Every structure is written in structure tokens, then in C-alpha cells.
């Protein structure tokens, strides 16, 4: 069964940092490219960062230099270190494979506001 459990979201001031975690089921994690997606109110869900099974990373321009994606294959866990957060980073953040499976977790809310 495919399952993702995201955590680590919070309310943070602009310029602050957060670290998100995602626990993934073993049948999906180790062999797949994994990604962090986000969905802001009124917007479509977008892929913001991805990492291959071998550790090659990529991210969208809006988060380059601020967000770092990483993974621990032994723990089936995906991470997203977010620094220099901006109000426009406010969204619900989800993890999934790339391309995404049909299954989505509950996500974790990140709110950047003073």
C-alpha cells in the first residue's frame, strides 16, 4: 500500500526556516524519484523540488538557493529544508513520487506571515 505522512509545517515569520519530513511506504520510496509539491489557496498543486533515487536534485526557480531536498533511503524518509521563507511560500506541502502516484497524504501546512 502506498502511503505518505508529511510533518513539520508551522507558522513562521518571513526570513525564518522550517524542515519538513515525509515518511513513505517501502514499496514506493527507495526506487523512485521523490518530490515535494505544494498547493496554495486557489492555485494548482505544483512540484517544487525533486530528488532521484541516486541523489540528483532539481527545484523550481522560485525556491532555488532557499530550499534543499534530501532523502534517507534507509529510513524511507524525504526532507525539505526551507530557509529564507517568504509569504508566497505559504501553502500545504505534500510529498509523492515524480511523476505522482494516485495516493496523496494529508499534507503539512506552512504559513509564512508576520
Short mmCIF file of C-alpha atoms in Angstrom, two decimals:
data_model
loop_
_atom_site.label_atom_id
_atom_site.label_comp_id
_atom_site.label_asym_id
_atom_site.label_seq_id
_atom_site.Cartn_x
_atom_site.Cartn_y
_atom_site.Cartn_z
CA UNK A 1 0.00 0.00 0.00
CA UNK A 2 1.30 3.44 -0.95
CA UNK A 3 1.35 5.87 1.95
CA UNK A 4 2.88 9.27 2.68
CA UNK A 5 2.86 11.05 6.05
CA UNK A 6 4.09 14.65 6.00
CA UNK A 7 5.06 16.67 9.07
CA UNK A 8 6.99 19.75 10.19
CA UNK A 9 4.78 22.56 8.94
CA UNK A 10 4.20 25.59 11.14
CA UNK A 11 3.57 29.32 11.29
CA UNK A 12 6.84 31.16 10.75
CA UNK A 13 7.88 34.76 10.20
CA UNK A 14 9.34 35.90 6.86
CA UNK A 15 13.02 35.03 6.73
CA UNK A 16 12.55 32.04 9.00
CA UNK A 17 13.29 28.37 8.43
CA UNK A 18 11.45 25.06 8.61
CA UNK A 19 12.33 21.44 7.96
CA UNK A 20 9.63 19.21 6.56
CA UNK A 21 9.69 15.42 6.76
CA UNK A 22 7.79 12.75 4.85
CA UNK A 23 7.62 9.11 5.86
CA UNK A 24 6.93 6.95 2.81
CA UNK A 25 5.91 3.33 2.44
CA UNK A 26 8.72 1.00 1.45
CA UNK A 27 7.13 -0.17 -1.76
CA UNK A 28 7.36 3.30 -3.28
CA UNK A 29 10.32 5.08 -1.80
CA UNK A 30 13.69 3.54 -2.48
CA UNK A 31 13.43 3.05 -6.24
CA UNK A 32 11.64 6.22 -7.24
CA UNK A 33 12.40 9.86 -7.84
CA UNK A 34 10.62 11.66 -4.99
CA UNK A 35 9.36 15.20 -4.81
CA UNK A 36 7.85 17.88 -2.65
CA UNK A 37 4.72 19.53 -4.01
CA UNK A 38 2.77 22.48 -2.66
CA UNK A 39 -0.70 23.90 -3.12
CA UNK A 40 -1.63 27.43 -2.15
CA UNK A 41 -5.28 28.52 -1.85
CA UNK A 42 -6.81 29.00 -5.28
CA UNK A 43 -3.77 27.52 -7.05
CA UNK A 44 -3.00 24.18 -8.60
CA UNK A 45 -0.61 21.81 -6.89
CA UNK A 46 2.95 22.33 -8.12
CA UNK A 47 6.16 20.36 -7.88
CA UNK A 48 8.81 22.50 -6.17
CA UNK A 49 11.74 20.13 -5.67
CA UNK A 50 12.69 16.59 -6.61
CA UNK A 51 15.46 14.09 -5.88
CA UNK A 52 16.33 10.93 -7.78
CA UNK A 53 16.98 7.59 -6.10
CA UNK A 54 20.69 8.36 -6.57
CA UNK A 55 20.51 11.82 -5.03
CA UNK A 56 20.36 14.14 -8.04
CA UNK A 57 18.23 17.16 -7.17
CA UNK A 58 16.31 19.81 -9.03
CA UNK A 59 13.97 22.61 -8.00
CA UNK A 60 11.88 25.40 -9.44
CA UNK A 61 13.46 28.82 -9.81
CA UNK A 62 11.30 30.39 -7.09
CA UNK A 63 12.91 28.23 -4.38
CA UNK A 64 16.41 27.75 -5.77
CA UNK A 65 19.04 28.72 -3.20
CA UNK A 66 16.48 28.63 -0.38
CA UNK A 67 15.05 25.08 -0.31
CA UNK A 68 17.10 21.89 -0.12
CA UNK A 69 15.60 18.46 -0.71
CA UNK A 70 17.23 15.33 0.68
CA UNK A 71 16.37 11.72 1.38
CA UNK A 72 17.35 8.90 3.71
CA UNK A 73 16.70 5.67 1.85
CA UNK A 74 17.43 3.58 4.94
CA UNK A 75 14.60 5.35 6.79
CA UNK A 76 12.29 5.78 3.77
CA UNK A 77 12.13 9.46 4.64
CA UNK A 78 12.16 12.57 2.47
CA UNK A 79 13.14 16.01 3.80
CA UNK A 80 12.77 19.60 2.70
CA UNK A 81 14.90 22.23 4.41
CA UNK A 82 13.33 25.62 3.79
CA UNK A 83 15.31 28.78 4.55
CA UNK A 84 14.64 32.48 3.94
CA UNK A 85 10.94 31.78 3.81
CA UNK A 86 8.65 34.27 2.07
CA UNK A 87 4.90 34.88 2.39
CA UNK A 88 4.44 33.42 -1.10
CA UNK A 89 5.76 30.09 0.22
CA UNK A 90 2.55 29.74 2.24
CA UNK A 91 0.86 26.51 1.14
CA UNK A 92 0.08 22.95 2.08
CA UNK A 93 3.14 20.84 1.29
CA UNK A 94 2.90 17.23 0.12
CA UNK A 95 5.37 14.55 -0.86
CA UNK A 96 4.89 12.00 -3.60
CA UNK A 97 6.88 10.27 -6.28
CA UNK A 98 7.69 12.01 -9.58
CA UNK A 99 5.50 11.54 -11.51
CA UNK A 100 2.99 11.44 -8.69
CA UNK A 101 1.01 8.39 -7.71
CA UNK A 102 -2.74 8.44 -7.24
CA UNK A 103 -2.27 8.46 -3.46
CA UNK A 104 -1.70 11.69 -1.50
CA UNK A 105 -1.10 12.21 2.21
CA UNK A 106 -2.80 14.85 4.32
CA UNK A 107 -0.01 17.35 3.73
CA UNK A 108 1.52 19.77 6.20
CA UNK A 109 0.57 23.45 6.42
CA UNK A 110 3.32 26.06 6.08
CA UNK A 111 2.27 29.63 6.82
CA UNK A 112 4.75 32.49 6.42
CA UNK A 113 3.43 35.66 7.99
CA UNK A 114 4.46 38.41 10.37
#
